[in-house]
Short mmCIF file of N, CA, C and O in Angstrom, two decimals:
data_model
loop_
_atom_site.label_atom_id
_atom_site.label_comp_id
_atom_site.label_asym_id
_atom_site.label_seq_id
_atom_site.Cartn_x
_atom_site.Cartn_y
_atom_site.Cartn_z
N MET E 1 -48.86 -18.71 -238.34
CA MET E 1 -47.64 -17.57 -238.32
C MET E 1 -47.16 -17.66 -236.82
O MET E 1 -48.34 -17.31 -236.02
N HIS E 2 -46.02 -17.83 -236.58
CA HIS E 2 -45.60 -17.74 -235.00
C HIS E 2 -44.75 -16.55 -234.79
O HIS E 2 -45.07 -15.89 -233.50
N VAL E 3 -43.99 -16.37 -235.61
CA VAL E 3 -43.22 -14.89 -235.50
C VAL E 3 -43.07 -13.98 -236.61
O VAL E 3 -42.83 -14.40 -237.50
N VAL E 4 -43.30 -12.74 -236.22
CA VAL E 4 -43.43 -11.75 -237.46
C VAL E 4 -42.13 -11.23 -237.34
O VAL E 4 -41.69 -10.58 -236.68
N PRO E 5 -40.87 -11.44 -238.23
CA PRO E 5 -39.37 -10.88 -238.06
C PRO E 5 -39.71 -9.64 -238.79
O PRO E 5 -40.45 -9.23 -239.12
N ASP E 6 -38.49 -8.89 -238.12
CA ASP E 6 -38.13 -7.33 -238.34
C ASP E 6 -38.05 -7.47 -239.93
O ASP E 6 -37.07 -7.91 -240.34
N PRO E 7 -38.92 -6.60 -240.55
CA PRO E 7 -38.58 -6.44 -242.15
C PRO E 7 -37.43 -5.57 -242.61
O PRO E 7 -36.85 -5.77 -243.46
N ALA E 8 -36.96 -4.69 -241.48
CA ALA E 8 -35.73 -4.08 -241.76
C ALA E 8 -34.69 -4.75 -241.38
O ALA E 8 -33.31 -4.55 -241.47
N ALA E 9 -34.82 -6.26 -240.72
CA ALA E 9 -33.22 -6.93 -240.38
C ALA E 9 -32.60 -7.30 -241.57
O ALA E 9 -33.00 -7.25 -242.69
N ALA E 10 -31.48 -7.51 -241.26
CA ALA E 10 -30.32 -7.86 -242.38
C ALA E 10 -30.82 -9.40 -243.09
O ALA E 10 -31.39 -9.83 -242.45
N VAL E 11 -30.51 -9.38 -244.31
CA VAL E 11 -30.26 -10.76 -244.85
C VAL E 11 -30.07 -11.66 -244.10
O VAL E 11 -28.61 -11.51 -243.42
N ALA E 12 -30.38 -12.92 -244.19
CA ALA E 12 -29.85 -13.97 -243.45
C ALA E 12 -28.70 -14.47 -244.08
O ALA E 12 -28.47 -14.38 -245.27
N PRO E 13 -27.82 -15.10 -243.36
CA PRO E 13 -26.53 -15.76 -243.84
C PRO E 13 -26.84 -16.64 -244.93
O PRO E 13 -28.00 -17.33 -245.27
N ALA E 14 -26.11 -16.99 -245.92
CA ALA E 14 -26.19 -17.83 -247.04
C ALA E 14 -25.96 -19.30 -246.51
O ALA E 14 -25.56 -19.64 -245.56
N ILE E 15 -27.10 -19.88 -247.21
CA ILE E 15 -27.29 -21.37 -247.04
C ILE E 15 -26.79 -21.95 -248.41
O ILE E 15 -27.10 -21.67 -249.23
N ALA E 16 -26.66 -23.53 -248.05
CA ALA E 16 -26.75 -24.20 -249.23
C ALA E 16 -28.12 -24.81 -249.70
O ALA E 16 -28.98 -24.65 -249.00
N PHE E 17 -27.68 -25.07 -250.71
CA PHE E 17 -29.37 -25.48 -251.48
C PHE E 17 -30.03 -26.79 -250.66
O PHE E 17 -31.22 -26.82 -250.73
N ASP E 18 -28.80 -27.59 -250.20
CA ASP E 18 -29.46 -28.75 -249.52
C ASP E 18 -30.12 -28.55 -248.51
O ASP E 18 -31.27 -28.99 -247.96
N ASP E 19 -29.78 -27.24 -247.70
CA ASP E 19 -30.43 -26.67 -246.46
C ASP E 19 -31.90 -26.18 -246.86
O ASP E 19 -32.68 -26.49 -246.15
N PHE E 20 -31.96 -25.40 -247.91
CA PHE E 20 -33.39 -24.88 -248.46
C PHE E 20 -34.18 -26.05 -248.65
O PHE E 20 -35.47 -26.13 -248.37
N MET E 21 -33.82 -27.34 -249.15
CA MET E 21 -34.57 -28.21 -249.57
C MET E 21 -35.14 -29.07 -248.37
O MET E 21 -36.22 -29.83 -248.45
N LYS E 22 -34.44 -28.76 -247.22
CA LYS E 22 -34.88 -29.40 -246.06
C LYS E 22 -36.32 -28.87 -245.68
O LYS E 22 -37.21 -29.31 -244.83
N VAL E 23 -36.67 -27.66 -245.98
CA VAL E 23 -38.03 -26.78 -245.55
C VAL E 23 -39.05 -27.29 -246.66
O VAL E 23 -38.86 -26.84 -247.72
N ASP E 24 -39.91 -27.89 -246.44
CA ASP E 24 -40.91 -28.61 -247.06
C ASP E 24 -42.18 -27.36 -246.92
O ASP E 24 -42.93 -27.39 -246.02
N VAL E 25 -42.20 -26.66 -248.14
CA VAL E 25 -43.16 -25.60 -248.13
C VAL E 25 -44.32 -26.14 -249.52
O VAL E 25 -43.86 -26.37 -250.67
N ARG E 26 -45.50 -26.60 -248.81
CA ARG E 26 -46.50 -26.66 -249.73
C ARG E 26 -47.56 -25.91 -249.91
O ARG E 26 -47.77 -25.05 -249.18
N VAL E 27 -48.21 -26.19 -251.11
CA VAL E 27 -49.71 -25.32 -250.90
C VAL E 27 -50.99 -26.00 -250.69
O VAL E 27 -51.06 -27.38 -250.92
N GLY E 28 -51.74 -25.53 -250.01
CA GLY E 28 -53.06 -25.86 -249.39
C GLY E 28 -54.11 -24.90 -249.69
O GLY E 28 -54.02 -23.85 -249.73
N THR E 29 -55.36 -25.41 -249.48
CA THR E 29 -56.69 -24.67 -249.44
C THR E 29 -57.35 -24.66 -248.24
O THR E 29 -57.33 -25.49 -247.54
N ILE E 30 -57.39 -23.28 -247.68
CA ILE E 30 -58.14 -23.22 -246.54
C ILE E 30 -59.68 -23.82 -246.72
O ILE E 30 -60.21 -23.49 -247.57
N VAL E 31 -60.03 -24.75 -245.58
CA VAL E 31 -61.37 -25.33 -245.75
C VAL E 31 -62.03 -24.79 -244.48
O VAL E 31 -63.19 -25.01 -244.46
N ALA E 32 -61.45 -24.45 -243.29
CA ALA E 32 -61.90 -23.87 -242.28
C ALA E 32 -61.25 -22.83 -241.62
O ALA E 32 -59.90 -22.71 -241.56
N ALA E 33 -61.83 -21.40 -241.17
CA ALA E 33 -61.20 -20.53 -240.66
C ALA E 33 -61.98 -19.95 -239.38
O ALA E 33 -63.15 -19.48 -239.76
N ASP E 34 -61.48 -20.00 -238.23
CA ASP E 34 -62.47 -19.80 -237.13
C ASP E 34 -61.54 -18.61 -236.06
O ASP E 34 -60.16 -18.60 -236.05
N PRO E 35 -62.11 -17.70 -235.50
CA PRO E 35 -61.66 -16.87 -234.70
C PRO E 35 -60.98 -17.53 -233.53
O PRO E 35 -61.16 -18.81 -233.14
N PHE E 36 -59.82 -17.29 -233.05
CA PHE E 36 -59.00 -17.64 -232.27
C PHE E 36 -58.81 -16.79 -230.57
O PHE E 36 -57.78 -16.13 -230.50
N PRO E 37 -59.88 -16.61 -229.81
CA PRO E 37 -59.91 -15.78 -228.86
C PRO E 37 -58.90 -15.78 -227.60
O PRO E 37 -58.67 -14.87 -227.14
N GLN E 38 -58.50 -16.89 -227.74
CA GLN E 38 -57.59 -17.50 -226.69
C GLN E 38 -56.12 -17.01 -227.00
O GLN E 38 -55.04 -16.94 -226.17
N ALA E 39 -55.70 -16.45 -228.19
CA ALA E 39 -54.66 -16.37 -228.74
C ALA E 39 -54.20 -14.81 -227.80
O ALA E 39 -55.15 -14.22 -227.86
N ARG E 40 -52.72 -14.45 -227.93
CA ARG E 40 -52.28 -13.49 -227.26
C ARG E 40 -52.42 -12.16 -227.97
O ARG E 40 -52.76 -11.25 -227.72
N LYS E 41 -52.24 -12.60 -229.24
CA LYS E 41 -52.49 -11.65 -230.54
C LYS E 41 -53.46 -11.96 -231.41
O LYS E 41 -53.77 -13.28 -231.49
N PRO E 42 -54.16 -11.19 -231.87
CA PRO E 42 -55.86 -11.70 -232.79
C PRO E 42 -55.25 -12.43 -233.74
O PRO E 42 -54.09 -12.46 -234.51
N ALA E 43 -55.51 -13.92 -233.79
CA ALA E 43 -55.54 -14.69 -234.82
C ALA E 43 -56.90 -15.41 -235.13
O ALA E 43 -57.71 -15.53 -234.68
N TYR E 44 -56.31 -16.36 -236.26
CA TYR E 44 -57.49 -17.37 -236.68
C TYR E 44 -56.88 -18.84 -236.69
O TYR E 44 -55.93 -18.86 -236.67
N ARG E 45 -57.86 -19.79 -236.17
CA ARG E 45 -57.51 -21.03 -236.19
C ARG E 45 -58.03 -21.68 -237.75
O ARG E 45 -58.92 -21.61 -238.10
N LEU E 46 -56.65 -21.95 -238.41
CA LEU E 46 -56.80 -22.50 -239.62
C LEU E 46 -57.13 -24.13 -240.29
O LEU E 46 -56.23 -24.53 -239.38
N THR E 47 -57.77 -24.60 -240.91
CA THR E 47 -57.55 -26.06 -241.07
C THR E 47 -57.26 -25.99 -242.83
O THR E 47 -58.27 -25.15 -243.39
N ILE E 48 -56.22 -26.21 -243.36
CA ILE E 48 -55.69 -26.40 -244.49
C ILE E 48 -55.82 -27.47 -245.10
O ILE E 48 -55.04 -28.66 -244.42
N ASP E 49 -56.30 -28.00 -246.15
CA ASP E 49 -56.22 -29.22 -246.87
C ASP E 49 -54.90 -29.12 -247.97
O ASP E 49 -54.61 -28.43 -249.10
N PHE E 50 -53.77 -30.16 -247.79
CA PHE E 50 -52.65 -30.24 -248.31
C PHE E 50 -52.87 -31.48 -249.59
O PHE E 50 -52.13 -31.77 -250.11
N GLY E 51 -54.19 -32.19 -249.50
CA GLY E 51 -54.39 -33.01 -250.61
C GLY E 51 -54.27 -34.36 -249.94
O GLY E 51 -53.97 -34.55 -248.67
N PRO E 52 -54.22 -35.27 -250.93
CA PRO E 52 -54.37 -36.85 -250.19
C PRO E 52 -53.05 -37.28 -249.48
O PRO E 52 -53.14 -37.83 -248.67
N THR E 53 -51.80 -36.89 -250.07
CA THR E 53 -50.69 -37.30 -249.32
C THR E 53 -50.40 -36.76 -247.82
O THR E 53 -50.07 -37.46 -246.93
N ILE E 54 -50.61 -35.66 -247.89
CA ILE E 54 -50.30 -34.62 -246.32
C ILE E 54 -51.69 -34.71 -245.54
O ILE E 54 -51.60 -34.88 -244.60
N GLY E 55 -52.68 -34.53 -246.30
CA GLY E 55 -54.13 -34.46 -245.66
C GLY E 55 -54.16 -33.11 -244.99
O GLY E 55 -53.77 -31.93 -245.60
N ARG E 56 -55.30 -32.98 -244.08
CA ARG E 56 -55.62 -31.29 -243.47
C ARG E 56 -54.94 -31.29 -242.46
O ARG E 56 -54.23 -32.39 -241.46
N LYS E 57 -54.19 -30.16 -242.05
CA LYS E 57 -53.13 -29.75 -241.22
C LYS E 57 -53.99 -28.28 -240.43
O LYS E 57 -54.75 -27.87 -241.23
N ARG E 58 -53.68 -28.03 -239.41
CA ARG E 58 -54.23 -26.91 -238.54
C ARG E 58 -53.09 -25.94 -238.47
O ARG E 58 -51.85 -26.13 -238.32
N SER E 59 -53.40 -24.82 -238.56
CA SER E 59 -52.32 -23.60 -238.12
C SER E 59 -53.06 -22.51 -237.47
O SER E 59 -54.38 -22.22 -237.81
N SER E 60 -52.38 -21.71 -236.64
CA SER E 60 -52.97 -20.63 -235.96
C SER E 60 -52.07 -19.53 -236.74
O SER E 60 -50.56 -19.56 -237.18
N ALA E 61 -52.70 -18.45 -237.30
CA ALA E 61 -52.29 -17.46 -238.06
C ALA E 61 -53.02 -16.07 -237.54
O ALA E 61 -54.08 -15.80 -237.56
N GLN E 62 -51.81 -15.01 -237.55
CA GLN E 62 -52.05 -13.64 -237.10
C GLN E 62 -52.39 -12.85 -238.24
O GLN E 62 -51.64 -12.13 -239.12
N ILE E 63 -53.59 -13.09 -239.03
CA ILE E 63 -53.73 -12.28 -240.29
C ILE E 63 -55.14 -11.69 -240.50
O ILE E 63 -55.94 -11.58 -240.87
N THR E 64 -55.79 -11.35 -238.90
CA THR E 64 -57.12 -10.65 -238.68
C THR E 64 -57.12 -9.14 -239.54
O THR E 64 -58.12 -8.81 -239.57
N GLU E 65 -55.82 -8.67 -239.71
CA GLU E 65 -55.97 -7.37 -240.12
C GLU E 65 -56.44 -7.07 -242.05
O GLU E 65 -56.95 -6.32 -241.91
N HIS E 66 -56.15 -8.10 -242.39
CA HIS E 66 -56.43 -8.09 -243.64
C HIS E 66 -57.56 -8.99 -244.25
O HIS E 66 -57.92 -8.94 -245.20
N TYR E 67 -57.93 -10.04 -243.45
CA TYR E 67 -58.96 -11.13 -243.65
C TYR E 67 -59.77 -11.38 -242.77
O TYR E 67 -59.56 -11.26 -241.41
N THR E 68 -61.07 -11.75 -243.25
CA THR E 68 -62.07 -12.32 -242.50
C THR E 68 -62.24 -13.83 -242.42
O THR E 68 -61.74 -14.34 -243.62
N PRO E 69 -62.71 -14.52 -241.64
CA PRO E 69 -63.06 -16.02 -241.79
C PRO E 69 -63.31 -16.29 -243.29
O PRO E 69 -63.39 -17.20 -243.86
N ASP E 70 -64.49 -15.63 -243.64
CA ASP E 70 -65.35 -15.98 -245.03
C ASP E 70 -64.37 -15.78 -245.90
O ASP E 70 -64.30 -16.32 -247.02
N ASP E 71 -63.32 -14.80 -245.98
CA ASP E 71 -62.48 -14.26 -247.11
C ASP E 71 -61.33 -15.31 -247.20
O ASP E 71 -60.88 -15.88 -248.28
N LEU E 72 -61.29 -16.06 -246.19
CA LEU E 72 -60.10 -17.18 -246.38
C LEU E 72 -60.81 -18.43 -246.70
O LEU E 72 -59.82 -19.19 -247.28
N ILE E 73 -61.81 -19.06 -246.63
CA ILE E 73 -62.33 -20.08 -247.14
C ILE E 73 -62.29 -20.49 -248.66
O ILE E 73 -62.58 -19.29 -249.46
N GLY E 74 -61.47 -21.52 -249.21
CA GLY E 74 -61.24 -21.87 -250.50
C GLY E 74 -59.89 -21.20 -250.79
O GLY E 74 -59.42 -21.39 -252.04
N ARG E 75 -59.22 -20.25 -250.21
CA ARG E 75 -57.91 -19.50 -250.70
C ARG E 75 -56.81 -20.42 -250.27
O ARG E 75 -56.69 -20.94 -249.34
N GLN E 76 -56.07 -20.50 -251.57
CA GLN E 76 -54.66 -21.47 -251.41
C GLN E 76 -53.84 -20.54 -250.71
O GLN E 76 -53.47 -19.57 -251.14
N VAL E 77 -52.90 -21.33 -249.66
CA VAL E 77 -52.01 -20.52 -249.14
C VAL E 77 -50.80 -21.41 -249.11
O VAL E 77 -50.73 -22.64 -249.19
N ALA E 78 -49.63 -20.80 -248.99
CA ALA E 78 -48.34 -21.71 -248.65
C ALA E 78 -48.03 -21.77 -247.26
O ALA E 78 -48.06 -20.97 -246.30
N ALA E 79 -47.38 -22.97 -246.96
CA ALA E 79 -47.18 -23.25 -245.43
C ALA E 79 -45.98 -24.28 -245.50
O ALA E 79 -45.93 -25.15 -246.36
N VAL E 80 -45.21 -24.23 -244.52
CA VAL E 80 -44.09 -25.21 -244.20
C VAL E 80 -44.91 -26.46 -243.30
O VAL E 80 -45.67 -26.21 -242.04
N VAL E 81 -44.84 -27.48 -243.79
CA VAL E 81 -45.51 -28.65 -243.30
C VAL E 81 -44.58 -29.59 -242.48
O VAL E 81 -44.77 -30.70 -242.18
N ASN E 82 -43.27 -29.15 -242.59
CA ASN E 82 -42.36 -30.29 -241.86
C ASN E 82 -41.26 -29.65 -240.40
O ASN E 82 -40.80 -30.35 -240.14
N PHE E 83 -42.21 -28.64 -240.01
CA PHE E 83 -41.80 -28.13 -238.66
C PHE E 83 -42.53 -29.18 -237.73
O PHE E 83 -43.79 -29.38 -237.90
N PRO E 84 -41.94 -29.41 -236.49
CA PRO E 84 -42.83 -29.90 -235.45
C PRO E 84 -43.95 -29.19 -235.09
O PRO E 84 -43.55 -28.16 -234.83
N PRO E 85 -45.08 -29.63 -234.61
CA PRO E 85 -46.27 -29.14 -234.18
C PRO E 85 -45.89 -28.05 -232.71
O PRO E 85 -44.89 -28.52 -232.34
N ARG E 86 -46.52 -26.89 -232.82
CA ARG E 86 -46.31 -25.85 -231.83
C ARG E 86 -47.70 -25.90 -230.97
O ARG E 86 -48.50 -25.66 -231.81
N GLN E 87 -47.66 -25.67 -229.79
CA GLN E 87 -48.73 -25.75 -228.95
C GLN E 87 -48.74 -23.80 -228.87
O GLN E 87 -47.83 -23.28 -228.35
N ILE E 88 -50.30 -23.47 -229.13
CA ILE E 88 -50.48 -21.98 -229.30
C ILE E 88 -51.63 -21.85 -228.38
O ILE E 88 -52.80 -22.33 -228.77
N GLY E 89 -51.27 -21.55 -226.83
CA GLY E 89 -52.31 -21.89 -225.88
C GLY E 89 -53.10 -23.27 -226.00
O GLY E 89 -52.44 -24.05 -225.85
N PRO E 90 -54.62 -23.16 -226.33
CA PRO E 90 -55.02 -24.42 -226.24
C PRO E 90 -54.94 -25.03 -227.43
O PRO E 90 -55.73 -26.32 -227.80
N PHE E 91 -54.60 -24.51 -228.41
CA PHE E 91 -54.50 -25.15 -229.98
C PHE E 91 -52.88 -25.69 -230.50
O PHE E 91 -51.78 -25.02 -230.19
N MET E 92 -53.05 -26.82 -230.98
CA MET E 92 -51.77 -27.33 -231.67
C MET E 92 -51.92 -26.88 -233.06
O MET E 92 -52.63 -27.42 -233.85
N SER E 93 -51.07 -26.15 -233.17
CA SER E 93 -50.62 -25.50 -234.59
C SER E 93 -49.64 -26.72 -235.26
O SER E 93 -48.51 -26.89 -234.93
N GLU E 94 -50.04 -27.05 -236.50
CA GLU E 94 -49.14 -28.23 -237.15
C GLU E 94 -48.45 -27.70 -238.52
O GLU E 94 -47.61 -28.34 -238.61
N VAL E 95 -48.90 -26.53 -238.96
CA VAL E 95 -48.17 -26.14 -239.77
C VAL E 95 -47.83 -24.93 -239.89
O VAL E 95 -48.45 -23.87 -239.05
N LEU E 96 -46.71 -24.05 -240.47
CA LEU E 96 -46.36 -22.54 -240.25
C LEU E 96 -47.01 -22.01 -241.56
O LEU E 96 -46.36 -22.14 -242.60
N THR E 97 -48.24 -21.18 -241.45
CA THR E 97 -48.75 -20.43 -242.79
C THR E 97 -47.89 -19.43 -243.00
O THR E 97 -47.35 -18.59 -242.23
N LEU E 98 -47.61 -19.16 -244.16
CA LEU E 98 -46.54 -18.19 -244.69
C LEU E 98 -47.18 -16.85 -245.10
O LEU E 98 -48.23 -16.84 -245.63
N GLY E 99 -46.41 -15.91 -244.77
CA GLY E 99 -46.69 -14.28 -245.27
C GLY E 99 -45.90 -13.41 -245.16
O GLY E 99 -44.53 -13.66 -244.81
N PHE E 100 -46.00 -12.27 -245.69
CA PHE E 100 -45.15 -11.00 -245.87
C PHE E 100 -45.66 -9.86 -244.96
O PHE E 100 -46.88 -9.72 -245.10
N PRO E 101 -44.95 -9.12 -244.34
CA PRO E 101 -45.30 -8.20 -243.53
C PRO E 101 -45.78 -6.93 -244.76
O PRO E 101 -45.05 -6.28 -245.65
N ASP E 102 -46.97 -6.23 -244.59
CA ASP E 102 -47.18 -5.15 -245.16
C ASP E 102 -46.36 -3.81 -244.85
O ASP E 102 -45.42 -4.02 -244.03
N ALA E 103 -46.49 -2.47 -245.11
CA ALA E 103 -46.01 -1.51 -244.67
C ALA E 103 -46.01 -1.27 -243.26
O ALA E 103 -45.29 -0.63 -242.46
N ASP E 104 -47.08 -1.48 -242.81
CA ASP E 104 -47.49 -1.67 -241.44
C ASP E 104 -47.18 -2.74 -240.49
O ASP E 104 -47.39 -2.87 -239.05
N GLY E 105 -46.74 -3.96 -241.20
CA GLY E 105 -46.07 -4.98 -240.53
C GLY E 105 -47.46 -6.05 -240.12
O GLY E 105 -46.90 -6.89 -239.65
N LYS E 106 -48.27 -5.72 -240.62
CA LYS E 106 -49.37 -7.01 -241.01
C LYS E 106 -49.33 -7.71 -241.84
O LYS E 106 -48.67 -7.62 -243.16
N VAL E 107 -49.77 -9.00 -241.63
CA VAL E 107 -49.33 -10.10 -242.39
C VAL E 107 -50.30 -9.99 -243.64
O VAL E 107 -51.51 -10.10 -243.65
N VAL E 108 -49.76 -10.39 -244.86
CA VAL E 108 -50.39 -10.43 -246.16
C VAL E 108 -49.80 -12.04 -246.50
O VAL E 108 -48.79 -12.42 -246.83
N LEU E 109 -50.89 -12.92 -246.71
CA LEU E 109 -50.58 -14.40 -247.05
C LEU E 109 -49.75 -14.70 -248.34
O LEU E 109 -50.07 -13.61 -249.30
N VAL E 110 -48.94 -15.54 -248.53
CA VAL E 110 -48.42 -16.14 -249.67
C VAL E 110 -49.36 -16.83 -250.51
O VAL E 110 -49.73 -18.03 -249.77
N THR E 111 -49.60 -16.42 -251.43
CA THR E 111 -50.80 -17.40 -252.36
C THR E 111 -50.41 -17.35 -253.72
O THR E 111 -49.59 -16.78 -254.26
N PRO E 112 -50.69 -18.66 -254.41
CA PRO E 112 -50.42 -18.48 -255.87
C PRO E 112 -51.13 -17.64 -256.67
O PRO E 112 -52.30 -17.60 -255.91
N THR E 113 -50.62 -17.32 -257.78
CA THR E 113 -51.45 -16.29 -258.62
C THR E 113 -52.61 -17.11 -259.35
O THR E 113 -53.51 -16.43 -260.05
N VAL E 114 -52.18 -18.17 -259.75
CA VAL E 114 -53.14 -19.02 -260.74
C VAL E 114 -53.13 -20.50 -259.67
O VAL E 114 -52.54 -20.75 -258.87
N GLY E 115 -54.66 -21.04 -259.72
CA GLY E 115 -54.83 -22.48 -258.77
C GLY E 115 -53.73 -23.42 -259.17
O GLY E 115 -53.74 -23.56 -260.44
N VAL E 116 -53.29 -24.30 -258.18
CA VAL E 116 -52.34 -25.16 -258.52
C VAL E 116 -52.96 -26.46 -257.68
O VAL E 116 -53.79 -26.10 -256.64
N PRO E 117 -52.38 -27.50 -257.79
CA PRO E 117 -52.93 -28.78 -257.12
C PRO E 117 -52.46 -28.74 -255.77
O PRO E 117 -51.27 -28.24 -255.40
N ASP E 118 -53.45 -28.93 -254.41
CA ASP E 118 -52.99 -28.96 -253.10
C ASP E 118 -52.01 -30.01 -253.10
O ASP E 118 -52.17 -30.77 -253.51
N GLY E 119 -50.92 -29.59 -252.18
CA GLY E 119 -50.09 -30.41 -251.89
C GLY E 119 -48.53 -30.20 -252.59
O GLY E 119 -47.80 -31.00 -252.23
N GLY E 120 -48.54 -29.36 -253.76
CA GLY E 120 -47.59 -29.22 -254.68
C GLY E 120 -46.41 -28.42 -253.71
O GLY E 120 -46.67 -27.64 -252.71
N ARG E 121 -45.32 -28.73 -254.06
CA ARG E 121 -44.23 -28.27 -252.99
C ARG E 121 -43.62 -27.06 -254.10
O ARG E 121 -43.49 -27.00 -255.03
N LEU E 122 -43.15 -26.18 -252.95
CA LEU E 122 -42.41 -25.25 -253.50
C LEU E 122 -41.06 -25.36 -254.14
O LEU E 122 -40.24 -26.16 -253.41
N PHE E 123 -40.66 -24.78 -255.34
CA PHE E 123 -39.30 -24.89 -255.67
C PHE E 123 -38.68 -23.97 -256.30
O PHE E 123 -39.49 -23.09 -256.61
#
């Protein structure tokens, strides 16, 4: 996760369904989670397995308030997989892991409530 938007911000302008379909949101399983001490804000470096078609991708995620690295291993998460990679300090983040702010603005991950195949696309 790169930017935490203001939860009180106005609703974004309407878009066409075709615009929504351009954003490729997939589910994957976290296979590695490591502290990221070089990040400006507390974060983890994640490796997420999106299945055989997409493979494993890396992400920087500011999720240290609610999760430990051990809590994250094996957890399925949603991520945008078709943004260009982004340099976060010495780390190249390849996907945007998705979450919502809690009442204090801390990130809560978007996860399926039932296990689904890695690589499944949000619709």
